[in-house]
Amino acid sequence: MAQTFNVLRLSGDGVGPEVVAEACAVLEAAGAKADVTFEFSDGLIGGSAIDAHGKPLSDEDLQQAKDADAIFLGAVGGPKWDHLPKETRPEAGLLGLRKELGLFANLRPVKVFDALASASPLKDDIVRGADLMVVRELTGGLYFGQPSKRTQDETGRSAVDTLPYHESEIERIVELAFKLARQRRNKVTSVDKANVLNSSGLWREIATEVAAKYDDVEFEHALVDSCAMSLISRPTSFDVMVMENLFGDILSDEAAVLAGSLGMLPSASLNGKPPTRPGTEAPLFGMYEPVHGSAPDIAGQGKANPVGAILSASMMLRFSFGLRELSDVIDRAVGDTLDAGIRTGDIALAGTPPVSTVELGAAIRERI
Ligand code: IPM
Ligand code: MG
């Protein structure tokens, strides 16, 4: 049966447009195999939206995002907009989108492709076989807690941020982590700082309660500081790791080192609701983006690694459109291309010239 999906493209800043173009071309190539078509529309986010509308996300683009079947995002930010106040910076557009769309669950899978085990600065035998998923709470905690402000009085300058969680916010993200674990290797690690923070004490309590409902899934708690160490000393011992917003921001960048390059990592941000459109088997509404950010130092040079974006497109097929097999086809094509030694500069083999963003995208498409 022919299917069509409406995807809002928010290419954003820096290398965003370059990698989004490759991901969309791969989607079209994969779709052609299965009578699936994608209708892309384009909106602005981040610095490019500030330049056009004076703010990092316009009301029209937010509405388009709400109406789409899924959102595909490139990256936001760059030195041109760094001087702006926090509320009007490019990052505020991304945070606003996450909050407005209720995208509370951020999935960041980190899989070490065999061909890249030696591309990591960590020892090959430590990273080989690592395959984990950071599940980051995305709409609560330190990123959104109030008060969050700076003040000044006669004694000097002060600042405060707040880390609030309601049990319902913890419960829904931990539940999702357990459901994911059942589709993977049946293990959940809940990460917190329960020896110091009240918010973590509650997190641990709720995680324990949820775990009791999933006695077929292996479960452990880990303190975030020692977990940061275990993540690079014994990464293969983890499957699904679930945590607070800021902990997830930090540990997911750390985990990227395992995969050889931040350019390799995809992500999905889901709101846990079935899609509004009837007739699709799609499990969850979501926004998909590579983890790497706008990389202004290499923007426009054709050097960016498109794999993170392409794997994000694959996640979109899997989680929002219910097209698991097609998602597998893309993942396999990426693996085959890397095995063939075709790589951008960030993961290139010593002595082998790197290919460009467009060349890597084309090589992956050829293998679909
Ligand atoms: C990420 C990024 C964002 C975050 C920035 C760009 C606001 O670092 O998605 O990890 O901190 O969440
Ligand atoms: Mg980050």
XYZ file of C-alpha atoms and ligand atoms in Angstrom:
381
model
C 0.000 0.000 0.000
C 1.378 3.394 -1.011
C 2.064 5.672 1.933
C 2.919 9.368 2.129
C 4.385 11.155 5.137
C 4.651 14.911 5.673
C 8.002 15.878 7.126
C 8.841 19.395 8.281
C 12.481 20.109 7.563
C 14.193 22.567 9.909
C 17.718 22.547 8.509
C 18.956 25.330 10.792
C 22.499 26.638 10.948
C 26.096 25.673 10.224
C 26.437 22.176 8.780
C 22.697 21.547 9.369
C 21.565 22.121 5.749
C 24.409 19.973 4.329
C 23.649 16.895 6.417
C 19.859 17.289 6.202
C 20.078 17.265 2.399
C 21.923 13.919 2.478
C 19.499 12.404 4.992
C 16.486 13.431 2.892
C 18.059 11.983 -0.264
C 18.620 8.693 1.573
C 14.991 8.715 2.777
C 13.791 9.183 -0.794
C 16.014 6.364 -2.059
C 14.762 4.034 0.684
C 11.138 5.100 0.202
C 11.319 4.327 -3.513
C 12.000 0.689 -2.598
C 8.784 0.376 -0.618
C 6.217 2.634 -2.262
C 6.653 5.226 0.486
C 6.902 8.917 -0.386
C 7.893 11.883 1.711
C 6.460 15.367 1.279
C 9.049 17.768 2.654
C 8.202 21.308 3.694
C 10.784 23.741 5.058
C 10.825 26.021 8.082
C 13.432 28.088 9.878
C 14.981 27.574 13.290
C 17.862 29.043 15.259
C 20.143 31.665 13.767
C 18.567 31.458 10.321
C 15.163 32.214 11.893
C 16.638 35.095 13.904
C 18.028 36.587 10.688
C 14.681 36.234 8.895
C 12.113 36.909 11.652
C 14.063 38.371 14.582
C 13.337 35.307 16.742
C 14.650 31.736 16.810
C 11.280 30.056 16.072
C 8.295 31.828 14.500
C 4.707 31.039 15.468
C 4.055 29.903 11.880
C 6.922 27.424 11.953
C 5.830 26.145 15.360
C 2.352 25.553 13.937
C 3.841 23.759 10.903
C 5.772 21.554 13.325
C 2.567 20.656 15.162
C 0.831 19.781 11.886
C 3.611 17.591 10.429
C 3.835 13.798 10.714
C 7.402 14.250 11.977
C 10.118 16.896 12.151
C 13.624 16.568 10.820
C 16.117 19.040 12.253
C 19.717 19.866 11.324
C 21.458 21.979 13.957
C 21.216 25.398 15.578
C 23.682 28.062 16.690
C 26.899 29.715 15.682
C 29.290 32.533 16.642
C 27.216 35.106 14.748
C 24.451 34.857 17.381
C 26.538 34.130 20.511
C 26.268 37.685 21.832
C 22.452 37.559 22.057
C 20.711 37.198 25.443
C 19.732 33.630 26.427
C 16.016 34.038 25.595
C 16.645 35.066 21.994
C 19.610 32.860 21.147
C 19.300 30.094 18.513
C 19.255 27.447 21.276
C 16.035 28.978 22.661
C 14.280 27.956 19.425
C 15.258 24.329 19.931
C 14.335 24.312 23.630
C 11.009 26.010 22.805
C 10.209 23.382 20.206
C 10.974 20.546 22.636
C 8.752 22.102 25.312
C 5.876 23.191 23.038
C 5.652 19.771 21.405
C 6.037 17.922 24.706
C 9.049 15.972 23.429
C 9.996 14.595 26.831
C 11.962 11.543 25.695
C 15.289 11.978 23.943
C 16.768 8.738 22.608
C 20.451 8.773 21.717
C 21.669 5.360 20.588
C 25.423 4.857 20.575
C 26.516 1.889 18.522
C 30.114 1.154 17.725
C 30.285 -0.050 14.117
C 32.931 -2.796 13.935
C 34.723 -0.937 11.157
C 35.105 2.093 13.443
C 36.237 0.421 16.662
C 39.749 1.681 15.996
C 38.517 5.229 15.177
C 37.762 5.892 18.849
C 40.515 7.419 20.979
C 39.663 4.662 23.469
C 41.225 1.213 23.081
C 39.651 -0.975 20.406
C 38.963 -3.883 22.808
C 37.120 -1.574 25.224
C 34.715 -0.051 22.685
C 34.206 -2.975 20.281
C 30.656 -4.268 20.536
C 29.352 -1.335 22.588
C 25.688 -0.721 21.782
C 23.802 1.421 24.249
C 20.951 3.917 24.329
C 20.994 7.104 26.391
C 17.392 8.002 27.259
C 17.461 11.632 28.342
C 14.496 13.385 29.983
C 14.091 16.441 27.739
C 11.399 18.821 28.980
C 12.072 19.095 32.713
C 14.842 19.371 35.256
C 17.558 21.996 35.219
C 16.834 23.185 31.669
C 13.347 24.446 32.455
C 13.140 24.750 36.271
C 12.158 28.099 37.805
C 13.590 30.239 39.237
C 16.401 30.467 36.722
C 17.894 33.928 36.760
C 20.694 36.288 37.637
C 20.428 38.950 40.301
C 22.669 41.627 41.724
C 22.710 43.423 45.062
C 25.225 45.427 47.104
C 27.220 42.275 47.923
C 27.691 41.291 44.260
C 26.263 39.089 41.490
C 24.294 35.866 42.056
C 22.646 33.305 39.809
C 20.258 30.430 40.352
C 18.917 27.465 38.369
C 16.406 24.954 39.696
C 16.099 21.185 39.296
C 12.436 20.228 39.804
C 10.756 16.926 38.911
C 7.234 15.697 39.480
C 6.845 11.960 39.905
C 4.765 11.756 36.719
C 7.646 13.168 34.659
C 10.048 10.599 36.064
C 7.629 7.733 35.746
C 6.840 8.246 32.037
C 10.494 8.458 30.956
C 11.556 5.464 33.062
C 8.600 3.459 31.695
C 9.741 4.257 28.173
C 13.280 3.152 29.023
C 11.978 -0.224 30.204
C 9.857 -0.684 27.067
C 12.889 0.069 24.918
C 15.013 -2.346 26.926
C 12.539 -5.121 26.130
C 13.181 -4.517 22.430
C 16.952 -4.562 23.024
C 19.019 -6.509 25.561
C 16.737 -6.252 28.592
C 18.797 -4.058 30.861
C 18.134 -0.582 32.335
C 20.576 1.611 34.260
C 18.951 4.579 36.006
C 21.443 7.389 36.553
C 21.149 9.933 39.376
C 22.981 11.766 42.159
C 20.822 10.402 44.972
C 23.607 10.694 47.544
C 23.338 14.514 47.320
C 20.235 15.793 45.467
C 16.598 15.602 46.570
C 15.428 15.496 42.973
C 17.607 12.413 42.499
C 16.235 10.818 45.662
C 12.759 11.034 44.137
C 14.104 9.850 40.766
C 15.572 6.741 42.403
C 12.367 6.025 44.330
C 10.177 6.239 41.216
C 12.645 4.273 39.076
C 12.593 1.481 41.686
C 8.775 1.453 41.641
C 8.646 1.271 37.847
C 11.329 -1.449 37.783
C 9.145 -3.647 39.990
C 6.639 -3.868 37.117
C 9.317 -5.161 34.733
C 10.854 -8.073 36.589
C 11.991 -9.615 33.298
C 14.352 -6.643 32.783
C 17.669 -6.411 34.620
C 17.853 -3.130 36.548
C 20.501 -1.095 38.363
C 21.001 2.401 39.784
C 24.225 4.291 39.107
C 25.540 7.567 40.484
C 26.243 9.969 37.663
C 29.893 10.601 38.553
C 30.941 6.969 38.690
C 28.688 6.226 35.721
C 30.633 8.791 33.677
C 33.717 6.711 34.407
C 32.112 3.317 33.713
C 30.786 4.614 30.411
C 34.286 4.805 29.004
C 35.940 2.037 31.041
C 33.323 -0.713 30.440
C 30.825 0.605 27.842
C 29.690 -2.857 26.749
C 28.093 -3.419 30.169
C 25.306 -0.905 29.372
C 22.109 -1.286 27.392
C 19.479 1.416 28.140
C 20.543 4.294 30.425
C 17.864 6.720 31.665
C 18.507 10.081 33.315
C 17.696 13.725 34.057
C 17.975 16.359 31.301
C 21.415 17.838 32.106
C 22.965 14.482 33.064
C 21.800 13.186 29.682
C 23.226 16.179 27.836
C 26.637 15.541 29.373
C 26.783 11.738 29.262
C 25.524 11.556 25.660
C 28.424 13.697 24.411
C 30.801 11.562 26.455
C 29.317 8.390 24.954
C 29.909 9.791 21.460
C 33.626 9.187 21.971
C 32.886 5.460 21.834
C 31.441 5.741 18.329
C 34.562 7.464 17.021
C 32.956 10.830 16.283
C 30.068 13.010 17.400
C 29.160 13.059 13.702
C 28.009 9.429 13.944
C 25.240 9.907 16.487
C 21.529 10.158 15.708
C 18.704 11.123 18.037
C 14.958 11.005 18.377
C 12.862 13.235 20.633
C 9.449 11.703 21.259
C 6.305 12.902 23.001
C 4.912 9.505 23.856
C 1.622 10.169 22.061
C 0.411 8.190 19.101
C 0.315 10.308 15.952
C -2.853 12.250 15.250
C -3.225 10.823 11.756
C -5.388 7.721 11.715
C -4.401 4.767 9.602
C -0.692 4.839 10.371
C 0.822 2.224 12.611
C 3.275 4.830 13.773
C 3.992 4.510 17.446
C 5.103 8.001 18.462
C 5.252 11.592 17.264
C 8.797 12.890 17.160
C 11.560 15.191 16.068
C 14.751 13.688 14.653
C 18.187 15.312 14.595
C 21.868 14.414 14.594
C 23.544 15.040 17.957
C 26.569 16.869 16.537
C 25.395 20.481 16.443
C 26.138 23.197 13.903
C 29.967 22.792 13.768
C 30.539 26.350 12.470
C 34.276 25.665 11.986
C 33.589 23.291 9.072
C 30.246 24.652 7.810
C 29.927 25.044 4.046
C 33.099 23.067 3.324
C 31.533 19.688 2.503
C 33.444 18.075 5.389
C 30.571 17.254 7.766
C 29.806 13.606 8.473
C 26.189 12.962 7.347
C 25.897 9.598 9.155
C 24.330 11.055 12.338
C 21.639 12.733 10.210
C 21.100 9.641 8.044
C 20.731 7.390 11.098
C 18.285 9.968 12.533
C 16.199 9.568 9.376
C 16.301 5.829 9.964
C 15.038 6.365 13.538
C 12.176 8.449 12.120
C 11.079 5.524 9.962
C 11.245 3.183 12.929
C 9.653 5.244 15.697
C 7.218 7.597 13.940
C 6.274 5.798 10.733
C 6.359 2.169 11.876
C 8.688 1.206 8.974
C 11.149 -1.018 10.805
C 12.349 -2.962 7.804
C 13.129 0.156 5.827
C 14.959 1.531 8.834
C 17.054 -1.651 8.939
C 17.857 -1.206 5.234
C 19.341 2.250 5.912
C 21.310 1.084 8.962
C 22.770 -1.787 6.959
C 23.709 0.506 4.063
C 25.556 2.778 6.504
C 27.453 -0.193 7.972
C 28.372 -1.525 4.507
C 29.649 1.896 3.402
C 31.840 2.267 6.477
C 33.121 -1.297 5.990
C 34.112 -0.316 2.446
C 36.357 2.366 3.985
C 34.362 5.286 2.568
C 34.557 7.924 5.284
C 34.550 11.640 6.023
C 37.613 13.213 7.666
C 36.415 12.774 11.274
C 36.527 8.957 10.948
C 38.913 8.473 8.003
C 41.423 5.622 7.972
C 45.060 6.655 8.191
C 46.465 6.953 4.668
C 43.018 6.943 2.993
C 41.767 10.268 1.644
C 38.471 11.369 3.207
C 35.350 11.776 1.073
C 32.970 14.752 1.182
C 29.546 14.950 2.837
C 27.851 14.527 -0.539
C 30.101 11.622 -1.584
C 29.433 9.719 1.638
C 25.685 10.327 1.255
C 25.797 9.053 -2.334
C 27.800 5.957 -1.351
C 25.180 5.090 1.290
C 22.339 5.599 -1.215
C 24.044 3.263 -3.692
C 23.934 0.519 -1.073
C 20.214 0.820 -0.411
C 21.911 18.886 22.733
C 22.462 20.275 22.674
C 21.396 21.234 23.168
C 21.102 20.886 24.617
C 21.745 22.722 23.018
C 22.056 23.087 21.583
C 20.682 23.626 23.569
O 23.631 20.368 23.400
O 20.868 18.640 22.096
O 22.517 18.040 23.400
O 21.829 21.337 25.526
O 20.156 20.155 24.856
Mg 24.340 18.513 24.142
